[in-house]
Amino acid sequence: MMVASELQGFSMSLGSKKPSFYRDMNLSSSFTGSRVNLLHSKNVASGFPQGKFFSVTQRNTTRRFLATSTLADVANDFMALQSPILTGREASPKTVASIILGGGAGTRLFPLTQRRAKPAVPFGGCYRLVDIPMSNCINSGINKIYVLTQFNSQSLNRHIAQTYNLGGCINFGGGFVEVLAATQTPGESGKKWFQGTADAVRQFLWLFEDADHKNIENILILCGDQLYRMDYMEIVQKHINSCADISVSCLPVDGSRASDFGLVKVDERGQIRQFLEKPKGELLRSMHVDTSIFGLSAQEARKFPYIASMGIYVFKIDVLRKVLRGCYPNANDFGSEVIPMAAKDFNVQACLFNGYWEDIGTIKSFFDANLALMDQRPKFQLYDQSKPIFTCPRFLPPTKMEKCEVINSLISDGCFLKECTVEHSIVGIRSRLDSGVQLKDTMIMGADYYQTEAEIASLLAAGNVPIGIGKNTKIVNCIIDKNARIGNSVIIANKDNVQEADKPTDGFYIRSGITVVLKDSVISNDTII
């Protein structure tokens, strides 16, 4: 969690090209080189810059490569780094505005999205999902940020206002963070809510016709439910260098996951020639490509024969207007409609990303990504001082633990743990764990407020359950949403290995075998789930 001084530092630095903590770092946006056997280590981070892009170019009939490599967990073969060669002018964050898409219903993350927008779902004990793209923007020096919302947006709006306030009436170098809520406007089309990702952006295109945005050249489109760390100015630089109309951030994937993504086929110049959204069967097999053209070894190319879209796009602003208003005025979604059609009519470039990236739009992927934060060498590192993940400063006291055993876990601020065992679990802010509690492979999102000792004693005396987890309760493989009240001697273990169950009146759902205890729910004493 960022302290107040750190958040003030990021706010004051938004008017400059890079945040103050980032400004002194010497980061180059692209490299060229030929393939060599450079590293033989499973830990890519130890020898290679994270979050770089690379593409394919042709110079004097010799195949050359821009930037670097593949995935954080792919690879022994990489590119030899040489002097940067830029084919275009240097990209400036002042000419980029970002749009974070947060308007979807989040049905795949239900019931966590029952009362909140998907980007507002708590993550990692003290963060929200929206903090990931927001922090990436800030760390990239991009300070013109819009967040599109539609469903259950109250908690997201509050989090944005409390966390990313750039000083009220004071203008920090033209930087801003604005929430764009779905609204109705005059005319027949204005009576509809957002019909998809592209339609949401279309409805607010008029914003970029304002004189305040006359210097905006490129629009960065981002998702609010992904986990990764990226310098967005690298893809913008590659976008400029390749003279692309649209650039799509991509990564190689294996056959087991390929049908979950939009897949692309590219030519030797990196231009996308075909785009299919979540193909299956014969269509999936038709998207098989030789990924060695992007620098993968023959072995890795066989393992990762597909190129998946990450749902991150860069548009020239005039192309965005032309695409959404002129060419495809009835196209409502970027992935399934706009990008596949634009690939036939515009220069759409693929930019392969070599860092860790995870789509956390389902309960299982969300749960797995959270628990992976406790790995000895996590693929997503929260403890990166040069590129921090920002969130709301809550000014909570340190956690108090009495005679506890904590193994490979994350304990957030402001918690009370008494004579309990916590193994491979995340304990969110303001959590209360009573004596005899045993947690394993569990994520507790915490609480929005404290109950006083007098309130807790009064509730217990009346036979009611206070916020937190009661005595001698055992919980395994579970997500516990905020403000949940779990009584004494409760067992949540799903011993029958039920994969799907809806028990809202009992305070829980089961998704992919993971028990999800609802926000503000009450699980009575001695309950067995």
mmCIF file of N, CA, C and O in Angstrom, residues 217-254:
data_model
loop_
_atom_site.group_PDB
_atom_site.id
_atom_site.type_symbol
_atom_site.label_atom_id
_atom_site.label_comp_id
_atom_site.label_asym_id
_atom_site.label_seq_id
_atom_site.Cartn_x
_atom_site.Cartn_y
_atom_site.Cartn_z
ATOM 1 N N GLU A 217 -2.626 12.494 -30.405
ATOM 2 C CA GLU A 217 -2.396 11.827 -31.685
ATOM 3 C C GLU A 217 -2.790 10.353 -31.657
ATOM 4 O O GLU A 217 -3.186 9.802 -32.688
ATOM 5 N N ASN A 218 -2.651 9.712 -30.499
ATOM 6 C CA ASN A 218 -2.930 8.286 -30.397
ATOM 7 C C ASN A 218 -3.784 7.996 -29.167
ATOM 8 O O ASN A 218 -3.608 8.619 -28.119
ATOM 9 N N ILE A 219 -4.696 7.042 -29.324
ATOM 10 C CA ILE A 219 -5.577 6.620 -28.241
ATOM 11 C C ILE A 219 -5.223 5.194 -27.847
ATOM 12 O O ILE A 219 -5.165 4.295 -28.694
ATOM 13 N N LEU A 220 -4.980 4.980 -26.565
ATOM 14 C CA LEU A 220 -4.637 3.678 -26.017
ATOM 15 C C LEU A 220 -5.886 3.082 -25.370
ATOM 16 O O LEU A 220 -6.472 3.682 -24.470
ATOM 17 N N ILE A 221 -6.313 1.921 -25.853
ATOM 18 C CA ILE A 221 -7.503 1.242 -25.333
ATOM 19 C C ILE A 221 -7.052 0.095 -24.432
ATOM 20 O O ILE A 221 -6.291 -0.779 -24.859
ATOM 21 N N LEU A 222 -7.529 0.093 -23.177
ATOM 22 C CA LEU A 222 -7.083 -0.889 -22.187
ATOM 23 C C LEU A 222 -8.263 -1.620 -21.555
ATOM 24 O O LEU A 222 -9.373 -1.091 -21.523
ATOM 25 N N CYS A 223 -7.994 -2.809 -21.027
ATOM 26 C CA CYS A 223 -8.997 -3.576 -20.293
ATOM 27 C C CYS A 223 -8.796 -3.399 -18.791
ATOM 28 O O CYS A 223 -7.683 -3.127 -18.335
ATOM 29 N N GLY A 224 -9.865 -3.586 -18.041
ATOM 30 C CA GLY A 224 -9.793 -3.405 -16.598
ATOM 31 C C GLY A 224 -9.728 -4.690 -15.807
ATOM 32 O O GLY A 224 -9.876 -4.668 -14.582
ATOM 33 N N ASP A 225 -9.476 -5.831 -16.470
ATOM 34 C CA ASP A 225 -9.486 -7.114 -15.747
ATOM 35 C C ASP A 225 -8.283 -7.975 -16.123
ATOM 36 O O ASP A 225 -8.395 -9.190 -16.269
ATOM 37 N N GLN A 226 -7.117 -7.342 -16.254
ATOM 38 C CA GLN A 226 -5.912 -8.079 -16.616
ATOM 39 C C GLN A 226 -4.794 -7.753 -15.636
ATOM 40 O O GLN A 226 -4.744 -6.658 -15.066
ATOM 41 N N LEU A 227 -3.890 -8.702 -15.465
ATOM 42 C CA LEU A 227 -2.772 -8.541 -14.544
ATOM 43 C C LEU A 227 -1.462 -8.576 -15.329
ATOM 44 O O LEU A 227 -1.110 -9.597 -15.922
ATOM 45 N N TYR A 228 -0.737 -7.481 -15.325
ATOM 46 C CA TYR A 228 0.517 -7.366 -16.061
ATOM 47 C C TYR A 228 1.164 -6.033 -15.694
ATOM 48 O O TYR A 228 0.517 -5.147 -15.134
ATOM 49 N N ARG A 229 2.425 -5.895 -16.022
ATOM 50 C CA ARG A 229 3.123 -4.614 -15.855
ATOM 51 C C ARG A 229 3.738 -4.260 -17.204
ATOM 52 O O ARG A 229 4.508 -5.027 -17.760
ATOM 53 N N MET A 230 3.374 -3.097 -17.724
ATOM 54 C CA MET A 230 3.792 -2.730 -19.084
ATOM 55 C C MET A 230 4.095 -1.239 -19.174
ATOM 56 O O MET A 230 3.396 -0.418 -18.587
ATOM 57 N N ASP A 231 5.148 -0.912 -19.895
ATOM 58 C CA ASP A 231 5.417 0.473 -20.272
ATOM 59 C C ASP A 231 4.676 0.727 -21.585
ATOM 60 O O ASP A 231 5.111 0.300 -22.654
ATOM 61 N N TYR A 232 3.549 1.400 -21.506
ATOM 62 C CA TYR A 232 2.713 1.598 -22.687
ATOM 63 C C TYR A 232 3.409 2.425 -23.767
ATOM 64 O O TYR A 232 3.058 2.320 -24.939
ATOM 65 N N MET A 233 4.377 3.243 -23.379
ATOM 66 C CA MET A 233 5.043 4.060 -24.389
ATOM 67 C C MET A 233 5.891 3.217 -25.334
ATOM 68 O O MET A 233 6.227 3.675 -26.425
ATOM 69 N N GLU A 234 6.211 2.001 -24.961
ATOM 70 C CA GLU A 234 6.947 1.139 -25.884
ATOM 71 C C GLU A 234 6.060 0.688 -27.038
ATOM 72 O O GLU A 234 6.495 0.660 -28.194
ATOM 73 N N ILE A 235 4.816 0.310 -26.743
ATOM 74 C CA ILE A 235 3.932 -0.083 -27.841
ATOM 75 C C ILE A 235 3.555 1.147 -28.672
ATOM 76 O O ILE A 235 3.413 1.055 -29.902
ATOM 77 N N VAL A 236 3.439 2.311 -28.034
ATOM 78 C CA VAL A 236 3.169 3.531 -28.799
ATOM 79 C C VAL A 236 4.353 3.846 -29.710
ATOM 80 O O VAL A 236 4.170 4.223 -30.875
ATOM 81 N N GLN A 237 5.573 3.676 -29.207
ATOM 82 C CA GLN A 237 6.753 3.918 -30.043
ATOM 83 C C GLN A 237 6.800 2.954 -31.219
ATOM 84 O O GLN A 237 7.081 3.354 -32.358
ATOM 85 N N LYS A 238 6.513 1.688 -30.962
ATOM 86 C CA LYS A 238 6.497 0.708 -32.046
ATOM 87 C C LYS A 238 5.392 1.054 -33.050
ATOM 88 O O LYS A 238 5.567 0.921 -34.265
ATOM 89 N N HIS A 239 4.265 1.505 -32.540
ATOM 90 C CA HIS A 239 3.144 1.939 -33.378
ATOM 91 C C HIS A 239 3.576 3.052 -34.324
ATOM 92 O O HIS A 239 3.257 3.032 -35.526
ATOM 93 N N ILE A 240 4.329 4.010 -33.809
ATOM 94 C CA ILE A 240 4.814 5.123 -34.641
ATOM 95 C C ILE A 240 5.876 4.640 -35.622
ATOM 96 O O ILE A 240 5.854 4.984 -36.807
ATOM 97 N N ASN A 241 6.809 3.832 -35.144
ATOM 98 C CA ASN A 241 7.896 3.349 -35.996
ATOM 99 C C ASN A 241 7.383 2.570 -37.210
ATOM 100 O O ASN A 241 7.937 2.655 -38.302
ATOM 101 N N SER A 242 6.346 1.774 -37.006
ATOM 102 C CA SER A 242 5.831 0.918 -38.079
ATOM 103 C C SER A 242 4.794 1.620 -38.946
ATOM 104 O O SER A 242 4.249 0.995 -39.863
ATOM 105 N N CYS A 243 4.513 2.906 -38.642
ATOM 106 C CA CYS A 243 3.507 3.673 -39.392
ATOM 107 C C CYS A 243 2.149 2.966 -39.372
ATOM 108 O O CYS A 243 1.407 2.983 -40.362
ATOM 109 N N ALA A 244 1.844 2.341 -38.258
ATOM 110 C CA ALA A 244 0.600 1.585 -38.140
ATOM 111 C C ALA A 244 -0.587 2.522 -37.967
ATOM 112 O O ALA A 244 -0.480 3.590 -37.366
ATOM 113 N N ASP A 245 -1.724 2.099 -38.497
ATOM 114 C CA ASP A 245 -2.992 2.773 -38.196
ATOM 115 C C ASP A 245 -3.522 2.306 -36.840
ATOM 116 O O ASP A 245 -4.047 3.087 -36.058
ATOM 117 N N ILE A 246 -3.369 0.994 -36.606
ATOM 118 C CA ILE A 246 -3.803 0.364 -35.359
ATOM 119 C C ILE A 246 -2.717 -0.622 -34.950
ATOM 120 O O ILE A 246 -2.159 -1.319 -35.802
ATOM 121 N N SER A 247 -2.406 -0.676 -33.662
ATOM 122 C CA SER A 247 -1.474 -1.682 -33.149
ATOM 123 C C SER A 247 -2.183 -2.511 -32.095
ATOM 124 O O SER A 247 -2.953 -1.984 -31.285
ATOM 125 N N VAL A 248 -1.913 -3.816 -32.106
ATOM 126 C CA VAL A 248 -2.545 -4.756 -31.186
ATOM 127 C C VAL A 248 -1.459 -5.456 -30.388
ATOM 128 O O VAL A 248 -0.560 -6.067 -30.959
ATOM 129 N N SER A 249 -1.521 -5.353 -29.069
ATOM 130 C CA SER A 249 -0.565 -6.051 -28.218
ATOM 131 C C SER A 249 -0.931 -7.533 -28.169
ATOM 132 O O SER A 249 -2.078 -7.889 -27.914
ATOM 133 N N CYS A 250 0.052 -8.395 -28.436
ATOM 134 C CA CYS A 250 -0.194 -9.836 -28.553
ATOM 135 C C CYS A 250 0.837 -10.614 -27.753
ATOM 136 O O CYS A 250 1.866 -10.079 -27.338
ATOM 137 N N LEU A 251 0.555 -11.910 -27.575
ATOM 138 C CA LEU A 251 1.541 -12.803 -26.976
ATOM 139 C C LEU A 251 1.299 -14.215 -27.493
ATOM 140 O O LEU A 251 0.169 -14.569 -27.844
ATOM 141 N N PRO A 252 2.361 -15.042 -27.567
ATOM 142 C CA PRO A 252 2.193 -16.419 -28.033
ATOM 143 C C PRO A 252 1.559 -17.286 -26.956
ATOM 144 O O PRO A 252 1.850 -17.127 -25.767
ATOM 145 N N VAL A 253 0.669 -18.188 -27.355
ATOM 146 C CA VAL A 253 -0.002 -19.079 -26.407
ATOM 147 C C VAL A 253 -0.010 -20.491 -26.959
ATOM 148 O O VAL A 253 0.175 -20.720 -28.160
ATOM 149 N N ASP A 254 -0.252 -21.459 -26.046
ATOM 150 C CA ASP A 254 -0.316 -22.851 -26.470
ATOM 151 C C ASP A 254 -1.745 -23.223 -26.866
ATOM 152 O O ASP A 254 -2.683 -22.445 -26.717
#
